[in-house]
Coordinates of C-alpha atoms in Angstrom, one line a residue:
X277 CA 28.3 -22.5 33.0
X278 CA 31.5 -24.1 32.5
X279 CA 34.3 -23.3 29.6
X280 CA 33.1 -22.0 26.0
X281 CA 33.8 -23.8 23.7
X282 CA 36.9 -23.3 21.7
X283 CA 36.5 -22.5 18.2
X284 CA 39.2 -22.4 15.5
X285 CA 38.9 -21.3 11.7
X286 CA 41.6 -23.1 10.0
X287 CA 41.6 -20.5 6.7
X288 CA 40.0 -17.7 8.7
X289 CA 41.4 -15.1 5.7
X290 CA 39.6 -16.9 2.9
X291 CA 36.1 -15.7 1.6
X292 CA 34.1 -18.3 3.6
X293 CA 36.6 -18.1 7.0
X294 CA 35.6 -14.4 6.9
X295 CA 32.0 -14.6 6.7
X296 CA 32.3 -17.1 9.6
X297 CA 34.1 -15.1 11.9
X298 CA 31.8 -12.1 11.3
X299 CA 29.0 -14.7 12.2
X300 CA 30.9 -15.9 15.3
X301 CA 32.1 -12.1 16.2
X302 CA 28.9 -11.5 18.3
X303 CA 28.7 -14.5 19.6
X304 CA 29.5 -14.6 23.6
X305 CA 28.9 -18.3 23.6
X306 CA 32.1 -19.2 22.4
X307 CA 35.6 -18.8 22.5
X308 CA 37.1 -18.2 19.1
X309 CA 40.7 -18.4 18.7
X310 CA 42.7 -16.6 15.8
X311 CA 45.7 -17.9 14.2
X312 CA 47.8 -14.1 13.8
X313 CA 48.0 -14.2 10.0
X314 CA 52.1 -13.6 9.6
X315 CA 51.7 -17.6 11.7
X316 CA 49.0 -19.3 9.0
X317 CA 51.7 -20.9 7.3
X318 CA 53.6 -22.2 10.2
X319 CA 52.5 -25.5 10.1
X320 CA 53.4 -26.1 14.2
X321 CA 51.6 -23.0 15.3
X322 CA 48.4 -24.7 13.1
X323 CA 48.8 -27.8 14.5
X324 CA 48.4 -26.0 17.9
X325 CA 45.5 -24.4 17.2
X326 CA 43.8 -27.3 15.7
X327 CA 44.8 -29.1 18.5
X328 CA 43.7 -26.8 21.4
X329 CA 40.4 -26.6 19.7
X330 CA 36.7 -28.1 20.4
X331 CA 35.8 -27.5 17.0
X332 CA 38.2 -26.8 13.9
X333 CA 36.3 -25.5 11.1
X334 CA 38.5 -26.0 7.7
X335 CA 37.9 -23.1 5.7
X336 CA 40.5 -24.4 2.9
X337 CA 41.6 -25.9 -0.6
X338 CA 40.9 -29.7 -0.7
X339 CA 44.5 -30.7 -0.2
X340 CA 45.5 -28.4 2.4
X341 CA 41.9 -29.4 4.2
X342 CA 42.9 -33.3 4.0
X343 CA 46.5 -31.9 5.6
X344 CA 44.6 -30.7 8.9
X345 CA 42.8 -34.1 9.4
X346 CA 45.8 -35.6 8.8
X347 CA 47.2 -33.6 12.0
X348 CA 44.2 -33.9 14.0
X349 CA 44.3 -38.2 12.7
X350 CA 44.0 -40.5 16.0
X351 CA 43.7 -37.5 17.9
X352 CA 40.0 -37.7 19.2
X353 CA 39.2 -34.5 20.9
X354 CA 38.8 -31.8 17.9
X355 CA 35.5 -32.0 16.0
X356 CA 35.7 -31.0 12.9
X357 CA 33.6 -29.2 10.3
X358 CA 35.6 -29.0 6.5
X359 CA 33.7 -26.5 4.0
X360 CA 36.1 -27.8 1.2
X361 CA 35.3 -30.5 -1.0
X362 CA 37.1 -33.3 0.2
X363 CA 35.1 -35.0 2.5
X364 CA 31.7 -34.5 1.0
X365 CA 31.0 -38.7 -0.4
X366 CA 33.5 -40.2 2.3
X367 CA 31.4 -42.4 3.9
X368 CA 33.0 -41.9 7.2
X369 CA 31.8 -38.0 7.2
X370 CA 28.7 -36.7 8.2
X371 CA 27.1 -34.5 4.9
X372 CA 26.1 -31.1 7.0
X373 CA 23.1 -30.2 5.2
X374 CA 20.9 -30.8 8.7
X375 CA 17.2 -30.6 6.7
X376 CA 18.4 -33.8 4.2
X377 CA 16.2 -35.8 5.8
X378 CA 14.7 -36.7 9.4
X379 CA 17.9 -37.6 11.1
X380 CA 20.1 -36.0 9.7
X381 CA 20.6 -33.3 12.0
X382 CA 21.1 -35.6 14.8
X383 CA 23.7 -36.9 12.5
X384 CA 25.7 -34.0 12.2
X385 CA 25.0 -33.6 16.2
X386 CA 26.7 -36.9 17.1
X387 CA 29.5 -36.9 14.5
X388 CA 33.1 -36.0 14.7
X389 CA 34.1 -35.5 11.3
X390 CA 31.1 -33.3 9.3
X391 CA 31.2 -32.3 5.6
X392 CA 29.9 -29.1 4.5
X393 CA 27.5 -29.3 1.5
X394 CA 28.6 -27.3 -1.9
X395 CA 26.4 -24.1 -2.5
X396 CA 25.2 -25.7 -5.5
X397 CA 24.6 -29.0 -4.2
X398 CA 22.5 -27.9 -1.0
X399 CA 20.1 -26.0 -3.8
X400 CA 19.6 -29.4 -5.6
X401 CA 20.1 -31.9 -3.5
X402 CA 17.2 -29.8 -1.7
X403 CA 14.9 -29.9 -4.0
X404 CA 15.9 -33.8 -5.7
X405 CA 16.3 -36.0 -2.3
X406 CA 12.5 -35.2 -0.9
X407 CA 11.0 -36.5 -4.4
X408 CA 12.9 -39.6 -4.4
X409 CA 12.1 -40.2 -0.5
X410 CA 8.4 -40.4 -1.9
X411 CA 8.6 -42.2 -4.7
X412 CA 7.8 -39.2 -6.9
X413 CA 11.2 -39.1 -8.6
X414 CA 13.1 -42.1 -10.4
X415 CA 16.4 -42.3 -9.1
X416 CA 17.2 -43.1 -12.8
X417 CA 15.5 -39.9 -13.9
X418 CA 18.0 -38.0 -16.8
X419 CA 18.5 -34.9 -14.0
X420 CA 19.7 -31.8 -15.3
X421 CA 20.8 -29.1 -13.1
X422 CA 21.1 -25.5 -14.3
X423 CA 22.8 -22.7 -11.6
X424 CA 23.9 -19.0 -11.6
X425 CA 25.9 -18.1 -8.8
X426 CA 27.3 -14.8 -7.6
X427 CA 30.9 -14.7 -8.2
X428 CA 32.3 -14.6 -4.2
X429 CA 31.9 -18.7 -5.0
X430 CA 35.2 -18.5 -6.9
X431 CA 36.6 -16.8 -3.4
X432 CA 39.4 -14.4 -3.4
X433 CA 40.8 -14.8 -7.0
X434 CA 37.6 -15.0 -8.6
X435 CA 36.8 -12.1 -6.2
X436 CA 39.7 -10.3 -8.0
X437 CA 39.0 -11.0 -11.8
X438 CA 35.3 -9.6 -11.0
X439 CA 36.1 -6.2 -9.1
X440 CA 39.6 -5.2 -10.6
X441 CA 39.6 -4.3 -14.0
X442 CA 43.9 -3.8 -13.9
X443 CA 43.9 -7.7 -12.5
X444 CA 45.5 -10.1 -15.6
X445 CA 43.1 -12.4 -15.8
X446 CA 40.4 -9.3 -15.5
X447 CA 36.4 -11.1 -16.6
X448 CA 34.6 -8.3 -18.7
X449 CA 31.8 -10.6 -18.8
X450 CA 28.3 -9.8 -17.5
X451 CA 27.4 -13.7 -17.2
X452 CA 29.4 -16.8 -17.9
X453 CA 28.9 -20.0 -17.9
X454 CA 31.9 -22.9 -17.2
X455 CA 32.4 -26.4 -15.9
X456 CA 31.8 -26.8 -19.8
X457 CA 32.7 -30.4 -19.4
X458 CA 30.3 -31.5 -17.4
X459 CA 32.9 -32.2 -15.0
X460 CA 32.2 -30.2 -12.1
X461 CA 33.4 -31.5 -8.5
X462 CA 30.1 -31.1 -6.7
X463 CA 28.4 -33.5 -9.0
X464 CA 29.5 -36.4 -7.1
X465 CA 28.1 -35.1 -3.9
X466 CA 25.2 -34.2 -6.0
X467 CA 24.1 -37.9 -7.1
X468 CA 25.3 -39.5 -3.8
X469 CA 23.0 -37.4 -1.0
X470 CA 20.2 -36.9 -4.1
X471 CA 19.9 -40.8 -4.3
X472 CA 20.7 -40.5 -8.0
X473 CA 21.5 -43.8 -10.1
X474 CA 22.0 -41.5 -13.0
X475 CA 25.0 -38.8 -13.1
X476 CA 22.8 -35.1 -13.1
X477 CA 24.1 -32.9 -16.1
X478 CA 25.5 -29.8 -13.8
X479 CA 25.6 -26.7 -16.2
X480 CA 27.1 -23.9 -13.1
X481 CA 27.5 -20.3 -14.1
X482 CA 28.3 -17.0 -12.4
X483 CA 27.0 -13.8 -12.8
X484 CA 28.5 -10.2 -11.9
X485 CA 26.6 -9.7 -8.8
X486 CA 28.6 -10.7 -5.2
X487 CA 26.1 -13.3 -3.3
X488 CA 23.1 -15.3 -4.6
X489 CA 22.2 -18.3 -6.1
X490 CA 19.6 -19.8 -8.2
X491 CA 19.7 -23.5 -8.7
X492 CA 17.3 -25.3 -11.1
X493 CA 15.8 -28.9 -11.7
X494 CA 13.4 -28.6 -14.6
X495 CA 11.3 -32.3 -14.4
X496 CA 8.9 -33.5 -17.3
X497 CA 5.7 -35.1 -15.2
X498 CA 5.3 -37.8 -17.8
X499 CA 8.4 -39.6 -16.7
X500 CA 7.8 -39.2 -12.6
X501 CA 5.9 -41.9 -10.8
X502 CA 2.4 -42.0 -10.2
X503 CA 0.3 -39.1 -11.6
X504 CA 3.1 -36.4 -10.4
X505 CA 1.5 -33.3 -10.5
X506 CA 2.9 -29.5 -9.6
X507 CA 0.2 -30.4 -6.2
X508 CA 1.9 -33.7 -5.5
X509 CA 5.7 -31.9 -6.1
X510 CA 4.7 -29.1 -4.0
X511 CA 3.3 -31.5 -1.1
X512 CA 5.8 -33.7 -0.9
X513 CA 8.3 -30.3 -0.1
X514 CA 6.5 -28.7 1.6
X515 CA 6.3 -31.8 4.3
X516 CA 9.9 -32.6 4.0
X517 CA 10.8 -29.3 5.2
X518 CA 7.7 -28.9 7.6
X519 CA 8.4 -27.9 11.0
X520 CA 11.9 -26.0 10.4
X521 CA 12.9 -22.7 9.6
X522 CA 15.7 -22.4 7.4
X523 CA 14.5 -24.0 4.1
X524 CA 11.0 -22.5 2.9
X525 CA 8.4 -23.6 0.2
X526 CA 6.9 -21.0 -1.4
X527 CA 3.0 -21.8 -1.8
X528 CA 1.8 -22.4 -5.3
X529 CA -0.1 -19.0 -5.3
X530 CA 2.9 -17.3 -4.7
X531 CA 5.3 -19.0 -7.2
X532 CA 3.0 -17.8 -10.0
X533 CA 2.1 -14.4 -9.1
X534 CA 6.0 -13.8 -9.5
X535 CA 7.1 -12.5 -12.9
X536 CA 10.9 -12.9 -12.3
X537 CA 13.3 -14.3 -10.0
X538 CA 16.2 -12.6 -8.8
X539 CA 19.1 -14.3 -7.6
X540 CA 20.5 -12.3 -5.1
X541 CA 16.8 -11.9 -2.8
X542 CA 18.2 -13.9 -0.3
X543 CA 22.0 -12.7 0.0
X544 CA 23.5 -11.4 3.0
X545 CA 20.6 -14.8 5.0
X546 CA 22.0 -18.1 5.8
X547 CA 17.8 -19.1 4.4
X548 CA 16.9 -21.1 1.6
X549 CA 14.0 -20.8 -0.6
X550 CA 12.2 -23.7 -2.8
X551 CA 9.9 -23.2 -5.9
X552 CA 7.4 -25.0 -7.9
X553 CA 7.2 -23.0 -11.6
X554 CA 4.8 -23.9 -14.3
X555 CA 1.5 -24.5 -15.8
X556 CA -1.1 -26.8 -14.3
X557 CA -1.8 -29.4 -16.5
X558 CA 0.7 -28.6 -19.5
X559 CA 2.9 -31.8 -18.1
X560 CA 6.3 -29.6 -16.7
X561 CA 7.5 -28.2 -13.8
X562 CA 10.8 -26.1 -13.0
X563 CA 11.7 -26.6 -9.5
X564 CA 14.3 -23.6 -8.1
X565 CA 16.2 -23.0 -4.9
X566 CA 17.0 -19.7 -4.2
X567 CA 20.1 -19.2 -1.7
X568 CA 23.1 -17.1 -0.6
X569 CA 26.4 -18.6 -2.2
X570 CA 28.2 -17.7 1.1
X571 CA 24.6 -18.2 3.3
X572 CA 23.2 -21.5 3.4
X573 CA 25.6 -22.5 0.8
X574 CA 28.8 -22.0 2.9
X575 CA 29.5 -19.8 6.0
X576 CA 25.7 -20.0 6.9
X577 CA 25.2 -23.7 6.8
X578 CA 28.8 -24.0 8.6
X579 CA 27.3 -21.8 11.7
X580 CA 24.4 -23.9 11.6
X581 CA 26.2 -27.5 11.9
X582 CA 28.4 -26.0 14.4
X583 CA 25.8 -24.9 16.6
X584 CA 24.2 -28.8 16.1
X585 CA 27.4 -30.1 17.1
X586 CA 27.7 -28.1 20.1
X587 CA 23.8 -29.1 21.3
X588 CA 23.1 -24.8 21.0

């Protein structure tokens, strides 16, 4: 056994650099180094660290994530995994959502630079990209997406507004929905890895529980291919995500002995969950992914393409 592999969470203190380092604390396989936090704004000791590292994993705002790559430019050695939004449609990035199709995971294995998906994008692109593979879905299909997440998504100051009632900007609300322009930032990443023609209409919203997500694609059969049914949906999931263990299709059956669905079922996994709701043979179909914001939307699905990357 040689040297462990040296691991460095640039933006270890943020809400998704925490939950990684609490999934890399038990973790013997790896060497984890730690920037001391009076340091994480000294720009020399970051470069050090980023530097000295196997991995850097760039738990940061877009501009201060496109800062690190800028240090580690030309510079060969440090792999790099960036949960922020920046590198998600660059063509020169890997897109770290390892069940997007057959090869991707030995994408994300091989590549220097990955891109971690948005925790709303990895619910829909999840449950889009498989029905276009097979023909099922028109890429030009009007796609709307409807989301609640749990309100850790908006990270520490989000985080704040939630739990302090004294904080200025203090939201009473139970439920809310934004990105009321239709303007959201993961929409791009949304259409690109969901082999969209058409921009989706991405209606986010956040509700007052911690972690959990419940992403929707409601689909009319009459405008899919072929004689789409909630069967041929169902099957052509249920294959795409055949023989691995993080993303699961629920069987028919099961979908419609449930009465509700509760967003927060799967918080506190890095799993994802897939649905096929409605009526056999009244012509609609709501699919849902159920996940953990922080889980397979973030931390989790950073763990994973690490562990890719590092052949573990």
């Amino acid at each position: 056994m040689g040297m462990k592999p040296k691991i460095f969470i640039d933006g270890e203190h943020g809400t998704t650099g925490l939950q990684i380092r609490q999934r890399l604390a038990a973790r013997q396989d790896l060497d984890v180094l730690s920037i001391p936090e009076a340091e994480r704004r000294n720009r020399a000791a970051r470069e050090d660290f980023l530097k000295s590292a196997d991995i850097a994993i760039l738990c940061l705002p877009d501009d201060a994530a496109k800062e690190s790559v800028a240090i580690l430019d030309g510079q060969n050695s440090t792999r790099i995994i960036d949960t922020s939004t920046a590198h998600r449609v660059h063509p020169d990035w890997a897109y770290g959502f390892a069940e997007l199709d057959a090869a991707q995971a030995q994408r994300i294995a091989s590549a220097r630079l990955v891109a971690n998906p948005g925790c709303y994008p990895t619910g829909a692109i999840g449950l889009i990209r498989p029905l276009i593979a097979v023909g099922i879905l028109p890429p030009d299909y009007p796609v709307t997406v409807n989301a609640v997440s749990g309100y850790t998504g908006g990270g520490k100051q989000m985080i704040a507004q939630m739990e302090d009632p004294s904080n200025a900007d203090h939201i009473d609300a139970p439920h809310f929905l934004y990105g009321l322009t239709l303007q959201h930032k993961h929409v791009a990443e949304m259409q690109l890895h969901g082999l969209l023609d058409r921009r989706p209409i991405f209606s986010p919203s956040v509700g007052r529980f911690a972690q959990g997500m419940l992403v929707q694609v409601p689909l009319h059969l009459d405008d899919l291919n072929g004689l789409a049914s909630m069967e041929s949906i169902h099957e052509a999931l249920a294959d795409h995500y055949a023989g691995q263990s993080i993303v699961e299709v629920i069987s028919l059956e099961d979908a419609a002995s449930l009465a509700r669905l509760d967003p927060t079922e799967l918080a506190g996994t890095d799993r994802m969950k897939l649905f096929v709701f409605g009526t056999e043979g009244k012509g609609q179909v709501n699919l849902v992914a159920s996940l953990d914001n922080l889980g397979k939307g973030a931390s989790g699905a950073a763990v994973q393409n690490m562990d890719l990357m590092l052949g573990l």
